[in-house]
XYZ file of C-alpha atoms in Angstrom:
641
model
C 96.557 105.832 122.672
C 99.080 106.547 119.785
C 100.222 110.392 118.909
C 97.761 113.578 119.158
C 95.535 114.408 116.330
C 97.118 117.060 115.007
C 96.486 119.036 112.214
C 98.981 119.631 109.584
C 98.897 122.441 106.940
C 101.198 124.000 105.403
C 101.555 128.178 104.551
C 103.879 130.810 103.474
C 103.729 133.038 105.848
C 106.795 134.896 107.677
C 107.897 132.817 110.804
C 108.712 135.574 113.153
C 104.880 137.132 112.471
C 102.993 133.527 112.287
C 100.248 133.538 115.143
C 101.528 130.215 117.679
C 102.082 129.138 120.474
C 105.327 128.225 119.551
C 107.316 128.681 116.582
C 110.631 126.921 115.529
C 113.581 128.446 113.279
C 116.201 125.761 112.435
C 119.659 127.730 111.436
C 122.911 126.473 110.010
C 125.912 127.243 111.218
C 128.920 128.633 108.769
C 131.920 126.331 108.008
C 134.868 127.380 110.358
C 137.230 129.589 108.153
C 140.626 128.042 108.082
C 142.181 130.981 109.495
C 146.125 131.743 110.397
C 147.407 130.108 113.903
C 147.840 133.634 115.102
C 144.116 134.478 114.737
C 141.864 135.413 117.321
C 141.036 132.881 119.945
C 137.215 131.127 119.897
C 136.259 132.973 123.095
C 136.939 136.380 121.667
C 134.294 135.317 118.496
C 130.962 136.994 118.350
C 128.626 133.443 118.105
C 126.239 135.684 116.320
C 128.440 135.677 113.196
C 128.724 132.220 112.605
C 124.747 131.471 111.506
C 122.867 131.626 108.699
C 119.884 132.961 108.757
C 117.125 131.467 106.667
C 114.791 134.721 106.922
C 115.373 138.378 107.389
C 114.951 139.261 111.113
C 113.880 142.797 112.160
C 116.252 145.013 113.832
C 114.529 144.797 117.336
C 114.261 140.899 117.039
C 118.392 140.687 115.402
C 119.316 142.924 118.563
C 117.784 140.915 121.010
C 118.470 137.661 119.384
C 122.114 138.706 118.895
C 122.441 139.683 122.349
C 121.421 136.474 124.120
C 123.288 134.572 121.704
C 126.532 136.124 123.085
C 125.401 135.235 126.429
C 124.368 131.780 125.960
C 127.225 131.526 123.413
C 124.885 130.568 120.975
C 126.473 129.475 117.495
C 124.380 127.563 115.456
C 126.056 124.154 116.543
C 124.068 121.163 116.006
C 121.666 120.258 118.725
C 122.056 123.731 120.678
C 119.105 126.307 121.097
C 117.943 129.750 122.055
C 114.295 130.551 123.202
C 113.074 133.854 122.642
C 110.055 135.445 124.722
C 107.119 137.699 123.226
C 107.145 141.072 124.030
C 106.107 144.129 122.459
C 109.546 145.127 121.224
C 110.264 142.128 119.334
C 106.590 142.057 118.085
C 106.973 138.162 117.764
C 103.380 136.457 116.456
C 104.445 133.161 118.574
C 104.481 133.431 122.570
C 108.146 131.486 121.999
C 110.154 131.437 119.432
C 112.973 128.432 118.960
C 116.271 128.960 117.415
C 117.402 125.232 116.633
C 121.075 125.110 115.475
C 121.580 122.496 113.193
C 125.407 122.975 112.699
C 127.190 123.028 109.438
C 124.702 122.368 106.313
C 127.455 119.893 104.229
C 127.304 118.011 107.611
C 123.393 117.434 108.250
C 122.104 113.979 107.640
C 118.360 113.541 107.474
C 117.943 111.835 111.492
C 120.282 115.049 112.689
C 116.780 116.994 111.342
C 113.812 115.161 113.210
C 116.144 114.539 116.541
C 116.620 117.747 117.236
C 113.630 118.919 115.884
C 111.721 116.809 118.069
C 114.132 118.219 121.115
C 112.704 121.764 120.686
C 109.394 120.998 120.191
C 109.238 118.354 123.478
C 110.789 121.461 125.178
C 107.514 123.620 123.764
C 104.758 121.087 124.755
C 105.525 121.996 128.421
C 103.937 125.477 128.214
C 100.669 125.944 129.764
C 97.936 125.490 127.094
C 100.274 124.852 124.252
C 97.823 123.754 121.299
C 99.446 125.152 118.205
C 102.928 125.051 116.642
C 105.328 126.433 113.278
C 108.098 124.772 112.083
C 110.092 126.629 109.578
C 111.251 123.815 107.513
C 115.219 123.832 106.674
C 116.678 124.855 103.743
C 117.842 121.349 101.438
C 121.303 119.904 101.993
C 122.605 116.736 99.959
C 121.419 114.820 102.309
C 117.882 116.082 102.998
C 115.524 116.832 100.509
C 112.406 119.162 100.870
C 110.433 116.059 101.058
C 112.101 114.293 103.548
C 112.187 117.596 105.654
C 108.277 117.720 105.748
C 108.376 114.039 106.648
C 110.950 113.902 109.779
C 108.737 117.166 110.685
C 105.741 115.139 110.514
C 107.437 112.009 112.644
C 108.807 114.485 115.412
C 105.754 115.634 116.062
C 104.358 112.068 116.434
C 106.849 111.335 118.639
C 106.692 114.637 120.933
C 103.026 113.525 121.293
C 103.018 110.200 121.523
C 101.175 108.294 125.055
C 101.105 104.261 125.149
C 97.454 102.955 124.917
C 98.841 102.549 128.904
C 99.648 105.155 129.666
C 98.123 106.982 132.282
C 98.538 110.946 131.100
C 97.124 111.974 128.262
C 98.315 113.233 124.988
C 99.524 116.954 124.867
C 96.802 118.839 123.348
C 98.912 119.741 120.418
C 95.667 120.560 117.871
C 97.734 122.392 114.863
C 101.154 122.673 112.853
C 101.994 124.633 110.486
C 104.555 123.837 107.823
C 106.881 127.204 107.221
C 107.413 126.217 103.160
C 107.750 127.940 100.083
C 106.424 124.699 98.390
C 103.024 122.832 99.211
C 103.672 119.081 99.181
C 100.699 118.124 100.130
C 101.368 114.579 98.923
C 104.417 114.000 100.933
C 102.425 114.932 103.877
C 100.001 112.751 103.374
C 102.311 109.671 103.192
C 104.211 111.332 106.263
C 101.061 110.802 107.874
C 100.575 106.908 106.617
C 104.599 106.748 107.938
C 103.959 108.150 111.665
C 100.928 106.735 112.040
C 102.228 103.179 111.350
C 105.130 103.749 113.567
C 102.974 104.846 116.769
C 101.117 101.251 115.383
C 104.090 99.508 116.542
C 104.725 101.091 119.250
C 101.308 100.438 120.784
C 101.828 96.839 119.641
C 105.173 96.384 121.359
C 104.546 98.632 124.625
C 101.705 96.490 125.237
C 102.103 94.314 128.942
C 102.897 90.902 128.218
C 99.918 89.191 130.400
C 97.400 91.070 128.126
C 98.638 90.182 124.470
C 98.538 87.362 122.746
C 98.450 86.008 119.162
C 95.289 87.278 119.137
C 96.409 91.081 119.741
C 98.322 90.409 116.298
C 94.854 88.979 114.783
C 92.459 91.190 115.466
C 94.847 94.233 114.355
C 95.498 92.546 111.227
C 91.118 92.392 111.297
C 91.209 95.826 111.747
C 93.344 96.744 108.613
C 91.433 94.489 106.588
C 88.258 96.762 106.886
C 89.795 98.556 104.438
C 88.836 97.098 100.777
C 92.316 97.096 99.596
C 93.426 94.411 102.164
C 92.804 90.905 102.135
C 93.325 89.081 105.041
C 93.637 85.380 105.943
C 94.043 83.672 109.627
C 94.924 79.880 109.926
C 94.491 79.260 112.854
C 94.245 75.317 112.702
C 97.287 74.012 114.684
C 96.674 70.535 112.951
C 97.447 72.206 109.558
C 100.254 74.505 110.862
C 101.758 71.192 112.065
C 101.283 69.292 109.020
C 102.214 72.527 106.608
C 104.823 74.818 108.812
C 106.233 72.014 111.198
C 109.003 74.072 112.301
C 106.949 77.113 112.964
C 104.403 74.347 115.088
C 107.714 73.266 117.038
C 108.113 76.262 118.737
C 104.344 76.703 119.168
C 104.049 73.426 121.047
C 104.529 75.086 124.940
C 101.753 77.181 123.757
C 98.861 75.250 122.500
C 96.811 75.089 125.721
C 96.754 78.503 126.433
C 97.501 80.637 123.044
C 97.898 77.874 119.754
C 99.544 79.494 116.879
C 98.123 81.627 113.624
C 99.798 82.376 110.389
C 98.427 85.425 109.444
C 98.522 86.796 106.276
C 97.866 90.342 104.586
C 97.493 91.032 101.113
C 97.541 94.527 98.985
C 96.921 94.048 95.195
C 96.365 97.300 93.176
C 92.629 97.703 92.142
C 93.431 97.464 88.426
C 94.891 94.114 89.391
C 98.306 95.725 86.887
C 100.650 95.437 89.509
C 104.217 95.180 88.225
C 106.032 93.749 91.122
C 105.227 91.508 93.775
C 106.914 91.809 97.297
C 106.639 89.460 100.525
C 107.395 91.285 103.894
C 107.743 88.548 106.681
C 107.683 89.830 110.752
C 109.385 87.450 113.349
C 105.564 87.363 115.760
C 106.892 85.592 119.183
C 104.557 87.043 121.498
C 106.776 86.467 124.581
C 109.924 84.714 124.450
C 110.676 83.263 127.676
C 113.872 80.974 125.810
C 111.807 77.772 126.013
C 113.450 74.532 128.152
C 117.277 76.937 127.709
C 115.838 79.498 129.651
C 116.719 82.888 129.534
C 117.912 84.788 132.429
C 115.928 87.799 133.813
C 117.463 90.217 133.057
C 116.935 89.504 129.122
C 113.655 88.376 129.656
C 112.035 91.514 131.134
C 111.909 93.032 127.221
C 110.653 90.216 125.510
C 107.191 91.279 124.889
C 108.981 93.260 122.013
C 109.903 89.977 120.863
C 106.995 90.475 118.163
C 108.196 94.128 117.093
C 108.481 92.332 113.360
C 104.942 90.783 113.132
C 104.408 94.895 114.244
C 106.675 96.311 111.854
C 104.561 93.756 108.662
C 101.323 94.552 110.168
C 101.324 98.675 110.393
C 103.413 98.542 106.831
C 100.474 97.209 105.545
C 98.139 99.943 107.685
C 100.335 102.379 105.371
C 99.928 100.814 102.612
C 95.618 100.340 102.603
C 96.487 103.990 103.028
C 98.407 104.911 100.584
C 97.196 102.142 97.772
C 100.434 102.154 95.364
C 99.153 101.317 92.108
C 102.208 99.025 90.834
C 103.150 96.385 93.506
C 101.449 93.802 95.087
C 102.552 93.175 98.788
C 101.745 90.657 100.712
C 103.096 90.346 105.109
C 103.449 87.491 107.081
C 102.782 86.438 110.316
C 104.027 82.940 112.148
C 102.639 84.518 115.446
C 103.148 82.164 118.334
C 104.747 82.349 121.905
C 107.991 80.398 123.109
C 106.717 78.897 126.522
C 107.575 76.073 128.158
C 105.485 72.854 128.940
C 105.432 69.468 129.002
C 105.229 68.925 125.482
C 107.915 72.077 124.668
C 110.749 71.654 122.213
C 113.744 69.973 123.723
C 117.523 70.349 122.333
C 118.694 67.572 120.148
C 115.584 67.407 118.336
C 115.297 67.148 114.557
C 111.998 68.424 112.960
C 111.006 68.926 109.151
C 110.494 72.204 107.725
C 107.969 74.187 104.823
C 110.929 74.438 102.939
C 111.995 70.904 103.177
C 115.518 70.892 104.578
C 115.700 69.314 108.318
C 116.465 71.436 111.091
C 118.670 70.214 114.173
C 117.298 71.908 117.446
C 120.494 72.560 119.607
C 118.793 75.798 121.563
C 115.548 76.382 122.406
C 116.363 80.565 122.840
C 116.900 80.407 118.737
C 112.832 79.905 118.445
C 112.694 83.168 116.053
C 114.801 81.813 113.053
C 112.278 78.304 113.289
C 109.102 80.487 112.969
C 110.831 82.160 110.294
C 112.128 79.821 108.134
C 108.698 78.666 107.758
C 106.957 81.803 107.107
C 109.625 82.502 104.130
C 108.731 79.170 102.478
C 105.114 80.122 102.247
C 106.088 83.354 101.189
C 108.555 82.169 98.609
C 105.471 79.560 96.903
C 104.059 82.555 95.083
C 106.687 83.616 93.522
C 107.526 87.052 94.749
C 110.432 89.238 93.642
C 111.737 90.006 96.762
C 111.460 89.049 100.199
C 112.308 91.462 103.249
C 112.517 89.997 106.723
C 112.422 91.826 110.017
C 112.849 90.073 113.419
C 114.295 91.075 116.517
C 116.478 88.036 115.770
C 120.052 88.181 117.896
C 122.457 89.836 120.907
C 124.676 89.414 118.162
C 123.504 91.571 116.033
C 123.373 94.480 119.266
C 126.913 93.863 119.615
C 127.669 94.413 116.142
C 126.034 97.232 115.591
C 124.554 98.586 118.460
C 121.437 100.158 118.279
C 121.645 100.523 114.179
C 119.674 98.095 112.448
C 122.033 95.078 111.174
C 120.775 95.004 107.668
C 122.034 91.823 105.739
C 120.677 89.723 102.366
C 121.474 87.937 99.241
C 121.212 90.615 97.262
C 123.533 93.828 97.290
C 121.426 95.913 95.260
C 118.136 95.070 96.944
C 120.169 95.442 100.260
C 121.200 98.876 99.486
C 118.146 100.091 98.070
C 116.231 99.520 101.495
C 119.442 101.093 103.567
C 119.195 104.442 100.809
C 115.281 104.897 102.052
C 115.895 103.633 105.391
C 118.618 106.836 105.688
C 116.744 109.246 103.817
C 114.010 108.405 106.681
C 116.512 109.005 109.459
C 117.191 105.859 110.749
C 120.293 104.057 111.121
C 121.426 101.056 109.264
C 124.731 99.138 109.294
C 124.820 96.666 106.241
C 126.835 93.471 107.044
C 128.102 90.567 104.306
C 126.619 87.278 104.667
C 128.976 84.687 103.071
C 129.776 81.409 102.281
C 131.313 80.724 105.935
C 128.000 81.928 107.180
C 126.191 79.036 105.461
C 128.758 76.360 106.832
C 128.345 77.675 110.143
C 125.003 76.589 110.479
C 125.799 72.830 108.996
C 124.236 70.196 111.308
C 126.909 67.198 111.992
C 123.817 64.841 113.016
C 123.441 62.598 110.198
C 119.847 63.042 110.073
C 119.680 67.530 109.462
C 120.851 69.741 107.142
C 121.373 72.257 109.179
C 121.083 74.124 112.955
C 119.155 76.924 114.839
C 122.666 77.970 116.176
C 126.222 77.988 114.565
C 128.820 75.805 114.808
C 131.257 78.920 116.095
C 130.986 81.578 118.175
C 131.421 84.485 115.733
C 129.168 86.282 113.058
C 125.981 84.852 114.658
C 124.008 87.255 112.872
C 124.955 86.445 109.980
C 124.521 82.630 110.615
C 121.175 83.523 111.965
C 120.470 85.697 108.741
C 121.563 82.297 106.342
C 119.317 80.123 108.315
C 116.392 82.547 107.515
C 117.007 83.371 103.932
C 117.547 79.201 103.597
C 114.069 79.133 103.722
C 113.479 80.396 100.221
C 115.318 79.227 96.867
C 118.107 80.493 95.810
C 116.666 82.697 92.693
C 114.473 84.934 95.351
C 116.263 88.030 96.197
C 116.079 88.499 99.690
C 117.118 91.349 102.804
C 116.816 90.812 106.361
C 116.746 93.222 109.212
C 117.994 92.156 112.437
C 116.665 95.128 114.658
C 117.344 93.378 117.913
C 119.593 96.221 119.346
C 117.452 99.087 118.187
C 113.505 98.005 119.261
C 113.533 99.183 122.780
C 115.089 102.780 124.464
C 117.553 102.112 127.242
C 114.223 103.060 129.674
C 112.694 99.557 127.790
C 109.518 101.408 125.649
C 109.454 100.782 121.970
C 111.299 102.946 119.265
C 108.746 101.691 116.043
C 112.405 100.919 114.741
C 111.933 100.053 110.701
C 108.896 100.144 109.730
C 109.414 104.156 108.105
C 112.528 102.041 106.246
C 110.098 99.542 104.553
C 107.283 101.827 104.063
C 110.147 104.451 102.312
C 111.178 101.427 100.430
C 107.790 100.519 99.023
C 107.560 104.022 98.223
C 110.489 104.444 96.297
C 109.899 101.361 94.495
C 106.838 102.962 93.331
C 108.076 105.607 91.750
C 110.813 103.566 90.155
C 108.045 102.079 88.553
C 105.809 105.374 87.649
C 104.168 105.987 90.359
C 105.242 109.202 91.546
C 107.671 110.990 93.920
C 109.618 109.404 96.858
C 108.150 110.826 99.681
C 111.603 111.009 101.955
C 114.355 110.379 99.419
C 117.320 112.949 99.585
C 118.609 114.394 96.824
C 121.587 111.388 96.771
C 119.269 108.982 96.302
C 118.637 107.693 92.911
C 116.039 105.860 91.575
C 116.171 102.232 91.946
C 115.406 99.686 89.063
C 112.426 97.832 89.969
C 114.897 94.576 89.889
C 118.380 93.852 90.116
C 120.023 93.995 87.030
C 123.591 93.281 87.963
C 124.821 89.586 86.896
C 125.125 87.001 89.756
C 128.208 85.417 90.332
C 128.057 81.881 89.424
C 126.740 79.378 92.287
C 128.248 75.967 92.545
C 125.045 73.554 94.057
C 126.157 70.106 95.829
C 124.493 66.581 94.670
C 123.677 64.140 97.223
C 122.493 60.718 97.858
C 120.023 61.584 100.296
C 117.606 64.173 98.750
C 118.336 66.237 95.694
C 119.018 69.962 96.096
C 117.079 71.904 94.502
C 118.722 73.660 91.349
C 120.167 76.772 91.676
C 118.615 80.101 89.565
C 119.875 83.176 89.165
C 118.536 86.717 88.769
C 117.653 87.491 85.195
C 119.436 89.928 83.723
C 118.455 91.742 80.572
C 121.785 92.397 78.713
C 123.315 89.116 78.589
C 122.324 85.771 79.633
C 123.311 84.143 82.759
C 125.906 81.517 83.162
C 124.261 77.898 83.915
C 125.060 76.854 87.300
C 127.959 74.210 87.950
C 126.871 70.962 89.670
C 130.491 68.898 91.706
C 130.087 65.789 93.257
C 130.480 66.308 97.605
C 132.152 69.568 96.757
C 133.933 70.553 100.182
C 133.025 74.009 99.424
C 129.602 74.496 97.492
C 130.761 77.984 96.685
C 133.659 79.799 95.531
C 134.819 81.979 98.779
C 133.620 85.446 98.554
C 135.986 88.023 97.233
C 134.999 90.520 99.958
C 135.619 90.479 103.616
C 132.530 91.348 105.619
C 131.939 95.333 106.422
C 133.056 95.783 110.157
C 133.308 99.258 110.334
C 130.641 101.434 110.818
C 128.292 102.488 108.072
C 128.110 106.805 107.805
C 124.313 107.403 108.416
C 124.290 109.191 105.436
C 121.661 109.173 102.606
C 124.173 108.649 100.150
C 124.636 104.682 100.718
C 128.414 102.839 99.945
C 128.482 99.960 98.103
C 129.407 97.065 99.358
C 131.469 94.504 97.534
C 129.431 92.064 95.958
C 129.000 88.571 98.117
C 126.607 86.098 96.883
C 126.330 83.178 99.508
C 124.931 79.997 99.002
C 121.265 80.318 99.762
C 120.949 76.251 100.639
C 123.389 74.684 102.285
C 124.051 71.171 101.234
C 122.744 67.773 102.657
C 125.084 65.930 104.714
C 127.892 64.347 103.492
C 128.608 67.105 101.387
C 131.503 68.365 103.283
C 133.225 68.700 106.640
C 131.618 71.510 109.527
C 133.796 73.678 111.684
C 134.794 71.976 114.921
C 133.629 72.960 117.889
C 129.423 72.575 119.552
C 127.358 75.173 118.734
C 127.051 76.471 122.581
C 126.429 79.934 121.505
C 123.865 82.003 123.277
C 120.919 82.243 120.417
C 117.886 84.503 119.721
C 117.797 88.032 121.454
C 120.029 86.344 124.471
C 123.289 88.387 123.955
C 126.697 86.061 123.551
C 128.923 86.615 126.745
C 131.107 89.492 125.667
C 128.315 91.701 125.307
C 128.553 94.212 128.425
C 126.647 93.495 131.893
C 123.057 94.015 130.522
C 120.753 96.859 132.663
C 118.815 96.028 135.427
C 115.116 95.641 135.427
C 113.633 98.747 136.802
């Protein structure tokens, strides 16, 4: 059912006069003075003196206003509000009128803006007949620009709106809002349109009941997007190829093939005057329905794994955005491993050792880490045309919930790519926690079987994001720049429907690359953002590769950089470490959700790990708990309603 069709325009006129149902006002509150220790105590304050007021009020409305405010001890403070009535002495155009407190301007970060906008306009929609809105957009802080203002605006009226295709009431007849703005940006709207649109995409994906989708839901979406003539779109759907072609992919597709075989889909944008400058492969994790295969999970964790395809969700309404939006300098291409993880008599068993697209040979030790062999795959294929980038996004591990909660873990090979996408992912209002993935990572996921490289777990019970994020990116050479977003802890609500997490992070992303390459203004980019190069032109640290006797590695690139040359790589003979240990510890603490994004120390991991032989792996079995099935120190998980 997705969101309402509402109407969006924008206009100048006074908020307080605007004909609405319903208008909204959001205020800032002033900084609290620092005032002597004998000053007057808090309670004897007038509220009504701490907020700024973005418009001049008439004397009626200021009285009236004012004198609720001291009643409700109204101050401004983020999240609080004050509802005014019409009457004829306030001669208010709306029938309500919202006072949303924001709290101190130098404090607002761009989510603070569309949650609690989207509080007082939920609060609106119950009023009988309530079909037309005004949001007074806020004045710009550092960390929200007028453009991202108009899109969170946009996105929290989405979400106010939004009914699953399930659901049994219907939308709120919401027909009109009007945008309170000095400035008309009507090109900003329209890609906050393309960015709430594709987010009530996924969430239709993802809400949908388990026992009605199918790799097939993913197809014939993907079908749908490729009506438009900007998308090209290609299905395999021959599970004797995707076993001969993506046999680790096929693996987990083998307790399916009876009742729903596997597709690779694929989904590609190129510009129409075929002069795109940059080429960038977006890969979503697609398991249907996880159930954990032959390792099964336990109930509890398996009641939300119909979300388990949120990434195939995430690639496929980026690309809806995209045929929207038509950016006329990059050519992007998603991709799909969609299959199920079922169990049957010819289902994946531990101990098994299959090949992979990429070549390296992957030891099996848990059949709950299915996501990471469907991925691997999918990022080989990707990586054989030659992309500049690659951006995964998989609901991937508990460990990445307990890390970070419900931010999304966002990891890669690359710190500058990796901060670029957490800069747009802010300036959209959604949280992101960057974490290192280092050398350790890469041994952790050594197999000790003398016939795999490496395994679909860790050898240890720590970091098993990370691991799970080397395993991925090992799918690709090491001279592809790469990001992955683990948004395991941030897909579902705590009442189990989907949040659309990341897909207004990529789409920003895409956007902002854009522009970095002259095509125009970043739709929700605060004013902290800068623009990013269009690649990475820092130098990357040397990278020591391993010889073998087995099967040669293959030689390690690095990012081209247009100042200097890069240093060749060294080759050692069975190095015990095939990389020099990363100077920087991995981030624990908790990224600010800020717009403004800290750097991270460099840390450049080795992308393959080496063949066997090639040095000793941690002791200890890798008995860890694997994809979305949370490690044991993760609280008691909720009960299925």
């Amino acid at each position: 059912m997705g969101s309402a069709k509402t109407r969006f325009v924008f206009s100048t006129e006074k908020a307080t006069a605007i004909k609405a149902d319903g208008v909204i006002i959001p205020v800032f509150k002033k900084p609290a003075p620092k005032t002597d220790s004998k000053a007057k105590d808090k309670k004897d304050v007038d509220p009504t003196t701490t907020i700024i007021w973005p418009i001049t009020l008439d004397k009626a409305l200021k009285d009236e206003i004012e004198a609720i405010a001291v009643e409700e001890k109204f101050d401004g403070s983020k999240g609080k509000t004050l509802t005014i009535r019409q009457s004829s002495a306030n001669k208010l155009g709306a029938r309500r009128l919202v006072i949303l407190g924001l709290g101190e301007a130098d404090q607002l970060q761009a989510r603070h803006w569309e949650t609690n906008a989207l509080k007082a306009l939920s609060g609106l929609l119950g009023l009988k007949d309530f079909k037309s809105a005004a949001i007074l957009l806020p004045q710009t802080t550092e960390n929200l620009s007028a453009e991202a203002a108009v899109s969170l605006a946009v996105d929290a009226v989405f979400q106010a709106t939004y009914k699953s295709m399930e659901s049994k009431e219907p939308n709120p007849g919401l027909q009109q809002v009007t945008l309170l703005s000095e400035q008309k940006l009507e090109n900003t709207l329209k890609q906050a349109q393309a960015l709430a649109h594709a987010r009530s995409l996924v969430k239709d994906l993802v809400n949908h009941p388990s026992n009605l989708k199918n790799t097939d839901t993913l197809v014939n979406h993907a079908k749908t997007i490729g009506k438009s003539s900007a998308i090209k779109v290609n299905v395999q759907s021959n599970s004797a190829w995707i076993e001969k072609n993506m046999p680790c992919f096929f693996t987990v597709a083998k307790g399916s093939l009876a009742s729903d075989p596997p597709k690779f889909i694929t989904l590609h944008y190129a510009p129409k005057s075929g002069k795109a400058k940059k080429k960038i492969a977006i890969v979503g994790k697609s398991v249907i329905f996880d159930t954990g295969g032959y390792q099964v999970k336990p109930g509890d964790y398996m009641v939300t794994m119909k979300g388990d395809m949120t990434g195939g969700a995430v690639a496929l309404a980026t690309m809806q955005a995209i045929a929207e939006l038509q950016p006329q300098h990059l050519e992007i291409t998603a991709y799909l491993a969609a299959t199920p993880n079922k169990i049957d008599s010819d289902a994946m068993i531990p101990d098994s050792i299959v090949d992979t697209t990429c070549g390296k040979k992957v030891e099996i030790r848990h059949t709950d880490a299915e996501g990471r062999l469907t991925l691997i795959d999918a990022v080989a294929k990707a990586a054989e045309t030659k992309p500049a980038e690659i951006i995964t996004i998989a609901t991937l591990t508990g460990a990445a919930s307990v890390a970070v909660g419900s931010y999304i873990a966002l990891m890669g090979s690359n710190e500058a790519l990796r901060d670029r996408i957490a800069t747009a992912g802010r300036s959209q209002g959604e949280q992101l926690q960057t974490l290192d993935v280092t050398e350790d990572d890469y041994d952790n996921i050594k197999s000790k079987l003398d016939g795999a490289d490496i395994i679909n777990t860790s050898q240890r019970k720590n970091r098993g994001a990370q691991s799970a994020a080397a395993f991925v990116m090992s799918g690709a050479p090491d001279d592809i720049p790469m990001a992955h977003l683990d948004i395991a802890g941030a897909d579902m609500t705590p009442d189990e429907k989907a949040t659309g997490v990341s897909v207004k992070t990529i789409i920003q992303y895409l956007l902002n690359e854009e522009a970095s390459l002259g095509g125009g203004g970043k739709t929700g980019s605060s004013k902290s953002a800068s623009t990013s190069p269009a690649v990475d032109t820092k130098p990357v640290a040397k990278v020591a590769t391993t010889k073998v006797t087995t099967k040669p590695v293959a030689k390690a690139a690095t990012t081209k950089v247009a100042t200097k040359p890069v240093a060749k790589a060294a080759t050692t003979k069975a190095a015990t470490k095939p990389v020099a240990k990363a100077a920087a510890k991995p981030a624990t603490k908790k990224a600010a959700p800020s717009a403004k994004v800290a750097k991270a120390p460099a840390t450049v991991p080795l992308k393959s790990p080496a063949k066997k032989g090639a040095g000793s792996p941690a002791k200890g079995s890798p008995k860890k708990p694997s994809d979305r099935q949370p490690p044991k120190t993760k609280p008691a998980p909720k009960k299925k309603k």
